[in-house]
PDB file of C-alpha atoms in Angstrom:
ATOM      1  CA  UNK M  19      14.170 -29.761  15.103  1.00 46.00           C
ATOM      2  CA  UNK M  20      14.689 -32.771  12.859  1.00 48.00           C
ATOM      3  CA  UNK M  21      18.134 -33.071  11.323  1.00 54.00           C
ATOM      4  CA  UNK M  22      16.321 -33.417   7.989  1.00 78.00           C
ATOM      5  CA  UNK M  23      15.453 -29.735   8.227  1.00 92.00           C
ATOM      6  CA  UNK M  24      18.981 -28.444   8.720  1.00 93.00           C
ATOM      7  CA  UNK M  25      19.010 -26.593   5.383  1.00 96.00           C
ATOM      8  CA  UNK M  26      15.735 -24.751   5.817  1.00 97.00           C
ATOM      9  CA  UNK M  27      16.003 -20.959   5.650  1.00 98.00           C
ATOM     10  CA  UNK M  28      13.135 -18.697   6.762  1.00 97.00           C
ATOM     11  CA  UNK M  29      13.240 -15.281   5.102  1.00 97.00           C
ATOM     12  CA  UNK M  30      11.521 -13.026   7.604  1.00 93.00           C
ATOM     13  CA  UNK M  31      10.915  -9.474   8.758  1.00 89.00           C
ATOM     14  CA  UNK M  32       8.058  -7.987  10.764  1.00 81.00           C
ATOM     15  CA  UNK M  33       7.632  -5.279   8.119  1.00 82.00           C
ATOM     16  CA  UNK M  34       6.346  -5.624   4.569  1.00 83.00           C
ATOM     17  CA  UNK M  35       7.996  -4.257   1.449  1.00 86.00           C
ATOM     18  CA  UNK M  36      11.568  -5.130   2.377  1.00 90.00           C
ATOM     19  CA  UNK M  37      12.166  -7.741  -0.336  1.00 93.00           C
ATOM     20  CA  UNK M  38      11.351 -11.048   1.372  1.00 95.00           C
ATOM     21  CA  UNK M  39       9.450 -12.534  -1.564  1.00 96.00           C
ATOM     22  CA  UNK M  40      11.815 -11.171  -4.201  1.00 96.00           C
ATOM     23  CA  UNK M  41      14.824 -12.618  -2.376  1.00 97.00           C
ATOM     24  CA  UNK M  42      13.097 -15.968  -1.829  1.00 98.00           C
ATOM     25  CA  UNK M  43      12.212 -16.314  -5.508  1.00 97.00           C
ATOM     26  CA  UNK M  44      15.505 -15.097  -6.913  1.00 96.00           C
ATOM     27  CA  UNK M  45      18.041 -16.903  -4.751  1.00 97.00           C
ATOM     28  CA  UNK M  46      15.893 -20.049  -4.865  1.00 97.00           C
ATOM     29  CA  UNK M  47      15.541 -19.879  -8.629  1.00 96.00           C
ATOM     30  CA  UNK M  48      19.182 -19.014  -9.207  1.00 95.00           C
ATOM     31  CA  UNK M  49      20.419 -21.898  -7.034  1.00 97.00           C
ATOM     32  CA  UNK M  50      17.986 -24.278  -8.753  1.00 97.00           C
ATOM     33  CA  UNK M  51      19.383 -23.195 -12.125  1.00 96.00           C
ATOM     34  CA  UNK M  52      22.848 -23.933 -10.712  1.00 95.00           C
ATOM     35  CA  UNK M  53      21.854 -27.549 -10.036  1.00 97.00           C
ATOM     36  CA  UNK M  54      20.625 -27.454  -6.433  1.00 97.00           C
ATOM     37  CA  UNK M  55      17.289 -29.135  -5.687  1.00 98.00           C
ATOM     38  CA  UNK M  56      15.240 -26.332  -4.145  1.00 98.00           C
ATOM     39  CA  UNK M  57      11.820 -26.101  -2.495  1.00 98.00           C
ATOM     40  CA  UNK M  58      10.154 -22.739  -1.900  1.00 98.00           C
ATOM     41  CA  UNK M  59       7.402 -22.477   0.722  1.00 98.00           C
ATOM     42  CA  UNK M  60       5.088 -19.473   0.392  1.00 98.00           C
ATOM     43  CA  UNK M  61       3.612 -18.844   3.857  1.00 97.00           C
ATOM     44  CA  UNK M  62       2.038 -15.525   2.852  1.00 96.00           C
ATOM     45  CA  UNK M  63      -1.758 -15.362   2.345  1.00 96.00           C
ATOM     46  CA  UNK M  64      -1.106 -12.766  -0.372  1.00 95.00           C
ATOM     47  CA  UNK M  65       0.726 -15.433  -2.386  1.00 95.00           C
ATOM     48  CA  UNK M  66       3.044 -12.928  -4.061  1.00 94.00           C
ATOM     49  CA  UNK M  67       5.584 -15.614  -4.897  1.00 96.00           C
ATOM     50  CA  UNK M  68       3.230 -16.516  -7.767  1.00 96.00           C
ATOM     51  CA  UNK M  69       3.804 -13.117  -9.335  1.00 94.00           C
ATOM     52  CA  UNK M  70       7.580 -13.378  -8.995  1.00 95.00           C
ATOM     53  CA  UNK M  71       7.643 -16.829 -10.611  1.00 96.00           C
ATOM     54  CA  UNK M  72       4.896 -16.239 -13.169  1.00 95.00           C
ATOM     55  CA  UNK M  73       2.295 -18.842 -12.169  1.00 96.00           C
ATOM     56  CA  UNK M  74      -0.475 -16.529 -10.902  1.00 94.00           C
ATOM     57  CA  UNK M  75      -2.975 -17.618 -13.558  1.00 93.00           C
ATOM     58  CA  UNK M  76      -1.736 -21.182 -13.949  1.00 94.00           C
ATOM     59  CA  UNK M  77      -4.145 -24.058 -13.333  1.00 94.00           C
ATOM     60  CA  UNK M  78      -1.622 -25.467 -10.847  1.00 94.00           C
ATOM     61  CA  UNK M  79      -1.968 -22.433  -8.564  1.00 97.00           C
ATOM     62  CA  UNK M  80      -4.052 -23.789  -5.666  1.00 97.00           C
ATOM     63  CA  UNK M  81      -4.046 -20.464  -3.756  1.00 97.00           C
ATOM     64  CA  UNK M  82      -2.467 -22.117  -0.717  1.00 97.00           C
ATOM     65  CA  UNK M  83      -4.901 -25.016  -0.342  1.00 97.00           C
ATOM     66  CA  UNK M  84      -2.331 -27.823  -0.092  1.00 96.00           C
ATOM     67  CA  UNK M  85      -0.183 -25.895   2.377  1.00 97.00           C
ATOM     68  CA  UNK M  86      -3.221 -24.975   4.480  1.00 97.00           C
ATOM     69  CA  UNK M  87      -4.221 -28.648   4.722  1.00 96.00           C
ATOM     70  CA  UNK M  88      -0.684 -29.513   5.810  1.00 96.00           C
ATOM     71  CA  UNK M  89      -0.729 -26.871   8.534  1.00 96.00           C
ATOM     72  CA  UNK M  90      -4.206 -27.526   9.938  1.00 95.00           C
ATOM     73  CA  UNK M  91      -4.846 -31.224   9.280  1.00 93.00           C
ATOM     74  CA  UNK M  92      -1.260 -32.565   9.295  1.00 91.00           C
ATOM     75  CA  UNK M  93      -1.671 -33.738   5.688  1.00 89.00           C
ATOM     76  CA  UNK M  94       1.466 -34.719   3.803  1.00 88.00           C
ATOM     77  CA  UNK M  95       3.028 -31.666   2.170  1.00 92.00           C
ATOM     78  CA  UNK M  96       2.417 -31.787  -1.582  1.00 93.00           C
ATOM     79  CA  UNK M  97       4.426 -29.147  -3.431  1.00 97.00           C
ATOM     80  CA  UNK M  98       3.820 -28.286  -7.060  1.00 97.00           C
ATOM     81  CA  UNK M  99       6.638 -29.891  -9.007  1.00 97.00           C
ATOM     82  CA  UNK M 100       8.716 -28.259 -11.721  1.00 96.00           C
ATOM     83  CA  UNK M 101       7.913 -24.546 -11.499  1.00 97.00           C
ATOM     84  CA  UNK M 102      11.429 -24.334 -12.872  1.00 96.00           C
ATOM     85  CA  UNK M 103      13.963 -27.120 -13.381  1.00 96.00           C
ATOM     86  CA  UNK M 104      14.991 -28.308  -9.887  1.00 98.00           C
ATOM     87  CA  UNK M 105      12.513 -25.844  -8.333  1.00 98.00           C
ATOM     88  CA  UNK M 106       9.283 -26.912  -6.589  1.00 98.00           C
ATOM     89  CA  UNK M 107       6.841 -24.713  -4.659  1.00 98.00           C
ATOM     90  CA  UNK M 108       4.402 -25.130  -1.789  1.00 98.00           C
ATOM     91  CA  UNK M 109       2.117 -22.339  -2.880  1.00 98.00           C
ATOM     92  CA  UNK M 110       0.642 -19.589  -0.754  1.00 97.00           C
ATOM     93  CA  UNK M 111      -2.587 -17.680  -1.073  1.00 97.00           C
ATOM     94  CA  UNK M 112      -5.882 -16.844   0.576  1.00 96.00           C
ATOM     95  CA  UNK M 113      -6.436 -20.333   2.048  1.00 97.00           C
ATOM     96  CA  UNK M 114      -3.634 -19.529   4.484  1.00 97.00           C
ATOM     97  CA  UNK M 115      -5.874 -16.997   6.226  1.00 96.00           C
ATOM     98  CA  UNK M 116      -8.092 -19.905   7.267  1.00 95.00           C
ATOM     99  CA  UNK M 117      -5.024 -21.928   8.171  1.00 96.00           C
ATOM    100  CA  UNK M 118      -3.818 -19.107  10.448  1.00 96.00           C
ATOM    101  CA  UNK M 119      -7.191 -19.103  12.210  1.00 96.00           C
ATOM    102  CA  UNK M 120      -6.995 -22.883  12.607  1.00 95.00           C
ATOM    103  CA  UNK M 121      -3.491 -22.693  14.055  1.00 95.00           C
ATOM    104  CA  UNK M 122      -4.606 -19.991  16.479  1.00 95.00           C
ATOM    105  CA  UNK M 123      -7.324 -22.301  17.798  1.00 95.00           C
ATOM    106  CA  UNK M 124      -4.878 -25.213  17.964  1.00 93.00           C
ATOM    107  CA  UNK M 125      -2.400 -23.052  19.889  1.00 92.00           C
ATOM    108  CA  UNK M 126      -4.950 -22.539  22.668  1.00 94.00           C
ATOM    109  CA  UNK M 127      -4.917 -26.284  23.381  1.00 94.00           C
ATOM    110  CA  UNK M 128      -1.447 -27.302  22.220  1.00 94.00           C
ATOM    111  CA  UNK M 129       0.939 -24.393  21.506  1.00 92.00           C
ATOM    112  CA  UNK M 130       3.848 -26.669  20.559  1.00 92.00           C
ATOM    113  CA  UNK M 131       1.756 -28.523  17.977  1.00 94.00           C
ATOM    114  CA  UNK M 132       0.643 -25.263  16.374  1.00 94.00           C
ATOM    115  CA  UNK M 133       4.205 -23.976  16.158  1.00 94.00           C
ATOM    116  CA  UNK M 134       5.488 -27.314  14.840  1.00 95.00           C
ATOM    117  CA  UNK M 135       2.832 -27.750  12.141  1.00 96.00           C
ATOM    118  CA  UNK M 136       5.044 -26.785   9.192  1.00 97.00           C
ATOM    119  CA  UNK M 137       8.097 -28.650  10.499  1.00 96.00           C
ATOM    120  CA  UNK M 138       6.051 -31.845  10.751  1.00 95.00           C
ATOM    121  CA  UNK M 139       4.746 -31.350   7.225  1.00 95.00           C
ATOM    122  CA  UNK M 140       8.207 -30.812   5.742  1.00 96.00           C
ATOM    123  CA  UNK M 141      10.020 -33.679   7.479  1.00 93.00           C
ATOM    124  CA  UNK M 142       8.709 -36.291   5.060  1.00 91.00           C
ATOM    125  CA  UNK M 143      10.055 -34.577   1.958  1.00 94.00           C
ATOM    126  CA  UNK M 144      13.060 -32.547   3.172  1.00 94.00           C
ATOM    127  CA  UNK M 145      15.547 -35.204   2.052  1.00 94.00           C
ATOM    128  CA  UNK M 146      14.464 -34.632  -1.558  1.00 96.00           C
ATOM    129  CA  UNK M 147      15.928 -31.123  -1.499  1.00 97.00           C
ATOM    130  CA  UNK M 148      19.308 -29.509  -0.992  1.00 97.00           C
ATOM    131  CA  UNK M 149      17.773 -26.252   0.248  1.00 98.00           C
ATOM    132  CA  UNK M 150      14.338 -25.097   1.392  1.00 98.00           C
ATOM    133  CA  UNK M 151      13.450 -21.389   1.556  1.00 98.00           C
ATOM    134  CA  UNK M 152      10.345 -20.165   3.398  1.00 98.00           C
ATOM    135  CA  UNK M 153       8.834 -16.811   2.442  1.00 97.00           C
ATOM    136  CA  UNK M 154       7.278 -15.530   5.682  1.00 95.00           C
ATOM    137  CA  UNK M 155       4.366 -13.073   5.849  1.00 91.00           C
ATOM    138  CA  UNK M 156       4.978  -9.719   7.551  1.00 86.00           C
ATOM    139  CA  UNK M 157       1.943 -10.274   9.786  1.00 82.00           C
ATOM    140  CA  UNK M 158       0.045 -13.439  10.825  1.00 85.00           C
ATOM    141  CA  UNK M 159       2.111 -14.279  13.889  1.00 88.00           C
ATOM    142  CA  UNK M 160       0.980 -17.916  13.977  1.00 93.00           C
ATOM    143  CA  UNK M 161       2.210 -18.462  10.409  1.00 95.00           C
ATOM    144  CA  UNK M 162       5.510 -16.715  11.146  1.00 92.00           C
ATOM    145  CA  UNK M 163       6.069 -18.846  14.230  1.00 93.00           C
ATOM    146  CA  UNK M 164       5.322 -22.037  12.298  1.00 95.00           C
ATOM    147  CA  UNK M 165       7.843 -21.002   9.650  1.00 96.00           C
ATOM    148  CA  UNK M 166      10.541 -20.203  12.197  1.00 95.00           C
ATOM    149  CA  UNK M 167       9.900 -23.435  14.081  1.00 95.00           C
ATOM    150  CA  UNK M 168      10.623 -25.356  10.865  1.00 96.00           C
ATOM    151  CA  UNK M 169      13.817 -23.457  10.023  1.00 96.00           C
ATOM    152  CA  UNK M 170      17.454 -23.981  10.897  1.00 96.00           C
ATOM    153  CA  UNK M 171      18.289 -20.471   9.742  1.00 96.00           C
ATOM    154  CA  UNK M 172      16.650 -17.042   9.636  1.00 95.00           C
ATOM    155  CA  UNK M 173      17.604 -14.564   6.905  1.00 96.00           C
ATOM    156  CA  UNK M 174      16.374 -11.013   7.511  1.00 94.00           C
ATOM    157  CA  UNK M 175      16.144  -8.479   4.667  1.00 94.00           C
ATOM    158  CA  UNK M 176      15.991  -4.809   5.633  1.00 92.00           C
ATOM    159  CA  UNK M 177      16.036  -1.484   3.862  1.00 89.00           C
ATOM    160  CA  UNK M 178      18.322   1.324   4.936  1.00 84.00           C
ATOM    161  CA  UNK M 179      15.587   3.484   6.500  1.00 82.00           C
ATOM    162  CA  UNK M 180      14.998   3.442  10.248  1.00 77.00           C
ATOM    163  CA  UNK M 181      11.356   2.322  10.014  1.00 75.00           C
ATOM    164  CA  UNK M 182      12.389  -0.767   8.053  1.00 72.00           C
ATOM    165  CA  UNK M 183      15.012  -1.701  10.630  1.00 73.00           C
ATOM    166  CA  UNK M 184      12.385  -1.638  13.393  1.00 72.00           C
ATOM    167  CA  UNK M 185      11.199  -4.985  12.041  1.00 67.00           C
ATOM    168  CA  UNK M 186      14.412  -6.526  13.378  1.00 76.00           C
ATOM    169  CA  UNK M 187      13.207  -6.182  16.957  1.00 74.00           C
ATOM    170  CA  UNK M 188       9.931  -7.887  16.062  1.00 75.00           C
ATOM    171  CA  UNK M 189      11.828 -10.756  14.440  1.00 78.00           C
ATOM    172  CA  UNK M 190      13.996 -11.133  17.547  1.00 78.00           C
ATOM    173  CA  UNK M 191      10.852 -11.474  19.657  1.00 79.00           C
ATOM    174  CA  UNK M 192       9.456 -14.161  17.360  1.00 79.00           C
ATOM    175  CA  UNK M 193      12.748 -16.044  17.327  1.00 84.00           C
ATOM    176  CA  UNK M 194      12.542 -16.160  21.117  1.00 84.00           C
ATOM    177  CA  UNK M 195       8.960 -17.460  20.909  1.00 82.00           C
ATOM    178  CA  UNK M 196       9.986 -20.657  19.088  1.00 87.00           C
ATOM    179  CA  UNK M 197      13.351 -21.378  20.696  1.00 86.00           C
ATOM    180  CA  UNK M 198      11.744 -23.803  23.157  1.00 87.00           C
ATOM    181  CA  UNK M 199      10.775 -26.194  20.349  1.00 89.00           C
ATOM    182  CA  UNK M 200      13.513 -25.249  17.885  1.00 93.00           C
ATOM    183  CA  UNK M 201      16.677 -24.505  19.860  1.00 93.00           C
ATOM    184  CA  UNK M 202      18.842 -24.934  16.745  1.00 93.00           C
ATOM    185  CA  UNK M 203      17.370 -21.882  15.019  1.00 94.00           C
ATOM    186  CA  UNK M 204      20.094 -19.345  14.290  1.00 93.00           C
ATOM    187  CA  UNK M 205      20.501 -16.100  12.386  1.00 92.00           C
ATOM    188  CA  UNK M 206      22.116 -16.724   9.002  1.00 95.00           C
ATOM    189  CA  UNK M 207      22.432 -13.049   8.240  1.00 94.00           C
ATOM    190  CA  UNK M 208      20.887  -9.676   7.494  1.00 94.00           C
ATOM    191  CA  UNK M 209      20.842  -8.363   3.936  1.00 95.00           C
ATOM    192  CA  UNK M 210      20.291  -4.770   2.836  1.00 94.00           C
ATOM    193  CA  UNK M 211      17.649  -4.598   0.100  1.00 94.00           C
ATOM    194  CA  UNK M 212      16.754  -1.815  -2.323  1.00 90.00           C
ATOM    195  CA  UNK M 213      20.073  -0.020  -1.859  1.00 88.00           C
ATOM    196  CA  UNK M 214      20.999   3.051  -3.873  1.00 85.00           C
ATOM    197  CA  UNK M 215      24.477   2.207  -5.133  1.00 75.00           C
ATOM    198  CA  UNK M 216      25.536   5.854  -5.156  1.00 73.00           C
ATOM    199  CA  UNK M 217      24.618   6.345  -1.489  1.00 75.00           C
ATOM    200  CA  UNK M 218      27.437   4.403   0.128  1.00 81.00           C
ATOM    201  CA  UNK M 219      27.375   6.526   3.275  1.00 84.00           C
ATOM    202  CA  UNK M 220      23.688   5.665   3.795  1.00 83.00           C
ATOM    203  CA  UNK M 221      24.417   1.945   3.469  1.00 85.00           C
ATOM    204  CA  UNK M 222      27.289   2.105   5.930  1.00 87.00           C
ATOM    205  CA  UNK M 223      25.153   4.062   8.392  1.00 88.00           C
ATOM    206  CA  UNK M 224      22.455   1.393   8.110  1.00 88.00           C
ATOM    207  CA  UNK M 225      24.992  -1.358   8.749  1.00 90.00           C
ATOM    208  CA  UNK M 226      26.274   0.462  11.820  1.00 89.00           C
ATOM    209  CA  UNK M 227      22.716   0.969  13.118  1.00 87.00           C
ATOM    210  CA  UNK M 228      22.064  -2.772  12.731  1.00 88.00           C
ATOM    211  CA  UNK M 229      25.205  -3.554  14.717  1.00 87.00           C
ATOM    212  CA  UNK M 230      24.062  -1.180  17.458  1.00 85.00           C
ATOM    213  CA  UNK M 231      20.645  -2.860  17.574  1.00 80.00           C
ATOM    214  CA  UNK M 232      21.846  -6.465  17.464  1.00 80.00           C
ATOM    215  CA  UNK M 233      25.434  -6.272  18.702  1.00 80.00           C
ATOM    216  CA  UNK M 234      28.780  -5.859  17.009  1.00 80.00           C
ATOM    217  CA  UNK M 235      28.824  -9.505  15.963  1.00 84.00           C
ATOM    218  CA  UNK M 236      25.569  -9.281  13.983  1.00 85.00           C
ATOM    219  CA  UNK M 237      26.034 -11.312  10.782  1.00 93.00           C
ATOM    220  CA  UNK M 238      25.441  -8.852   7.934  1.00 94.00           C
ATOM    221  CA  UNK M 239      25.877 -10.126   4.393  1.00 95.00           C
ATOM    222  CA  UNK M 240      28.563  -8.461   2.321  1.00 93.00           C
ATOM    223  CA  UNK M 241      26.182  -8.499  -0.631  1.00 94.00           C
ATOM    224  CA  UNK M 242      23.376  -5.960  -0.834  1.00 93.00           C
ATOM    225  CA  UNK M 243      20.578  -5.920  -3.397  1.00 94.00           C
ATOM    226  CA  UNK M 244      20.482  -2.725  -5.414  1.00 92.00           C
ATOM    227  CA  UNK M 245      17.425  -0.608  -6.126  1.00 86.00           C
ATOM    228  CA  UNK M 246      16.365  -1.060  -9.760  1.00 83.00           C
ATOM    229  CA  UNK M 247      12.670  -0.293 -10.099  1.00 82.00           C
ATOM    230  CA  UNK M 248      12.465  -0.762 -13.875  1.00 82.00           C
ATOM    231  CA  UNK M 249      13.988  -4.231 -13.709  1.00 83.00           C
ATOM    232  CA  UNK M 250      11.823  -5.191 -10.720  1.00 85.00           C
ATOM    233  CA  UNK M 251       8.637  -4.072 -12.454  1.00 86.00           C
ATOM    234  CA  UNK M 252       9.496  -5.838 -15.698  1.00 86.00           C
ATOM    235  CA  UNK M 253      10.438  -9.010 -13.810  1.00 87.00           C
ATOM    236  CA  UNK M 254       7.016  -9.120 -12.135  1.00 86.00           C
ATOM    237  CA  UNK M 255       5.118  -8.239 -15.306  1.00 88.00           C
ATOM    238  CA  UNK M 256       6.790 -11.039 -17.257  1.00 87.00           C
ATOM    239  CA  UNK M 257       7.085 -13.563 -14.427  1.00 89.00           C
ATOM    240  CA  UNK M 258      10.839 -13.726 -14.934  1.00 90.00           C
ATOM    241  CA  UNK M 259      13.507 -13.944 -12.256  1.00 92.00           C
ATOM    242  CA  UNK M 260      16.371 -11.465 -12.373  1.00 90.00           C
ATOM    243  CA  UNK M 261      18.818 -13.847 -14.036  1.00 90.00           C
ATOM    244  CA  UNK M 262      16.169 -14.880 -16.599  1.00 90.00           C
ATOM    245  CA  UNK M 263      15.459 -11.227 -17.359  1.00 87.00           C
ATOM    246  CA  UNK M 264      19.202 -10.644 -17.684  1.00 84.00           C
ATOM    247  CA  UNK M 265      19.494 -13.463 -20.225  1.00 84.00           C
ATOM    248  CA  UNK M 266      16.597 -12.082 -22.250  1.00 78.00           C
ATOM    249  CA  UNK M 267      17.998  -8.546 -22.220  1.00 72.00           C
ATOM    250  CA  UNK M 268      21.462  -9.693 -23.300  1.00 72.00           C
ATOM    251  CA  UNK M 269      19.969 -11.834 -26.081  1.00 63.00           C
ATOM    252  CA  UNK M 270      18.045  -8.891 -27.572  1.00 50.00           C
ATOM    253  CA  UNK M 271      19.439  -7.270 -30.740  1.00 45.00           C
ATOM    254  CA  UNK M 272      21.534  -4.163 -30.146  1.00 44.00           C
ATOM    255  CA  UNK M 273      20.386  -0.790 -31.454  1.00 38.00           C
ATOM    256  CA  UNK M 274      23.067  -0.706 -34.126  1.00 38.00           C
ATOM    257  CA  UNK M 275      22.013  -4.134 -35.372  1.00 41.00           C
ATOM    258  CA  UNK M 276      18.471  -2.867 -35.791  1.00 40.00           C
ATOM    259  CA  UNK M 277      19.700   0.266 -37.545  1.00 46.00           C
ATOM    260  CA  UNK M 278      21.807  -1.763 -39.971  1.00 47.00           C
ATOM    261  CA  UNK M 279      18.960  -4.160 -40.590  1.00 50.00           C
ATOM    262  CA  UNK M 280      20.885  -7.136 -39.219  1.00 46.00           C
ATOM    263  CA  UNK M 281      18.623  -7.578 -36.181  1.00 46.00           C
ATOM    264  CA  UNK M 282      14.923  -8.196 -35.817  1.00 49.00           C
ATOM    265  CA  UNK M 283      12.556  -6.029 -33.811  1.00 49.00           C
ATOM    266  CA  UNK M 284      11.502  -7.637 -30.563  1.00 49.00           C
ATOM    267  CA  UNK M 285       9.051  -7.056 -27.743  1.00 52.00           C
ATOM    268  CA  UNK M 286      11.260  -8.679 -25.131  1.00 51.00           C
ATOM    269  CA  UNK M 287      12.702  -7.230 -21.917  1.00 44.00           C
ATOM    270  CA  UNK M 288      14.682  -4.007 -22.150  1.00 52.00           C
ATOM    271  CA  UNK M 289      15.692  -3.236 -18.544  1.00 58.00           C
ATOM    272  CA  UNK M 290      19.471  -2.949 -18.692  1.00 64.00           C
ATOM    273  CA  UNK M 291      19.657  -2.780 -14.884  1.00 71.00           C
ATOM    274  CA  UNK M 292      18.597  -6.448 -14.813  1.00 75.00           C
ATOM    275  CA  UNK M 293      22.233  -7.396 -15.357  1.00 78.00           C
ATOM    276  CA  UNK M 294      23.405  -5.762 -12.115  1.00 87.00           C
ATOM    277  CA  UNK M 295      20.448  -7.059 -10.106  1.00 90.00           C
ATOM    278  CA  UNK M 296      21.080 -10.596 -11.311  1.00 90.00           C
ATOM    279  CA  UNK M 297      24.716 -10.298 -10.221  1.00 92.00           C
ATOM    280  CA  UNK M 298      23.581  -9.175  -6.764  1.00 93.00           C
ATOM    281  CA  UNK M 299      21.300 -12.189  -6.320  1.00 93.00           C
ATOM    282  CA  UNK M 300      24.003 -14.551  -7.560  1.00 94.00           C
ATOM    283  CA  UNK M 301      26.465 -13.129  -5.033  1.00 95.00           C
ATOM    284  CA  UNK M 302      23.897 -13.364  -2.227  1.00 96.00           C
ATOM    285  CA  UNK M 303      23.076 -16.976  -3.125  1.00 96.00           C
ATOM    286  CA  UNK M 304      26.761 -17.849  -3.034  1.00 96.00           C
ATOM    287  CA  UNK M 305      27.101 -16.223   0.401  1.00 97.00           C
ATOM    288  CA  UNK M 306      24.060 -18.106   1.702  1.00 97.00           C
ATOM    289  CA  UNK M 307      25.438 -21.456   0.557  1.00 97.00           C
ATOM    290  CA  UNK M 308      28.917 -20.648   1.884  1.00 96.00           C
ATOM    291  CA  UNK M 309      27.628 -19.714   5.355  1.00 96.00           C
ATOM    292  CA  UNK M 310      25.523 -22.868   5.603  1.00 96.00           C
ATOM    293  CA  UNK M 311      28.279 -25.194   4.410  1.00 95.00           C
ATOM    294  CA  UNK M 312      30.886 -23.496   6.610  1.00 95.00           C
ATOM    295  CA  UNK M 313      28.616 -23.986   9.633  1.00 94.00           C
ATOM    296  CA  UNK M 314      28.056 -27.619   8.740  1.00 93.00           C
ATOM    297  CA  UNK M 315      31.787 -28.200   8.337  1.00 92.00           C
ATOM    298  CA  UNK M 316      32.508 -26.567  11.690  1.00 90.00           C
ATOM    299  CA  UNK M 317      29.968 -28.799  13.450  1.00 81.00           C
ATOM    300  CA  UNK M 318      31.438 -32.071  12.181  1.00 71.00           C
ATOM    301  CA  UNK M 319      33.388 -33.668  15.058  1.00 58.00           C
ATOM    302  CA  UNK M 320      37.003 -34.447  14.320  1.00 50.00           C
ATOM    303  CA  UNK M 321      39.096 -37.235  15.734  1.00 46.00           C
ATOM    304  CA  UNK M 322      42.131 -36.772  17.959  1.00 44.00           C
ATOM    305  CA  UNK M 323      45.201 -35.198  16.432  1.00 44.00           C
ATOM    306  CA  UNK M 324      47.362 -37.805  14.756  1.00 40.00           C
ATOM    307  CA  UNK M 325      44.514 -40.299  14.355  1.00 41.00           C
ATOM    308  CA  UNK M 326      44.719 -42.402  11.227  1.00 44.00           C
ATOM    309  CA  UNK M 327      42.170 -41.668   8.515  1.00 36.00           C
TER     310      UNK M 327
END
């Protein structure tokens, strides 16, 4: 893998509904708001990242056309610029179904080229970004392999139930499938998603089950993302990320202000749980950055002891 892709993170699980898209959008958006230059790549033919970021009906939504051309025809990757400040997106959508079929045909003649299609497309623009996050589809094996072949890191979200954790074994198989062309790919960590904060025993049991499946050294993030259905639904309906929803909720007039007549009625967000969810994503983003930078620092060769600086 090109050294220009050493801050590419593929968010992947073989099962749907475990928070891949929500995590991609929220940690990407939060880090962009913090000043990092971030690119999101939506490899899912469903294109659900559009709903999370609020551009579903925008004229700029190409339904995955630009990304499909990059994958199949080796066209230069052309992300949509400025979805948020510091945040650009290579959009997903239905055109990726055709791209998956094209990659499947290409793989019959040149498997390495099919797996390396996304990596080749990203190399020309990777130096413009501090971090790149790839939202992987739960199915479409050719698209998943292309995403993993372009990534330095894999981040795996799981829920606490046993059926959700089964996706870990599928991810391990797909990691093995690309290691020949991307030997630097490593597991950044596993994050529990949709956790009931009052069920601490369930969360600890899930963590222990993950360690049994992947080994005692499995990197599990300290941060988990809490279950907050009202906030999640309102975020999608309004096209707001968790921290944006939090800001809107906190800016709304309080009930006593309305009662006293000192506040104006509003039709803005009301999900109080947005505050806690936003804190979770901020903590996870900080952990992601810390793990990447710690790994980079550890890989820098040092001179002999006593050498002059």
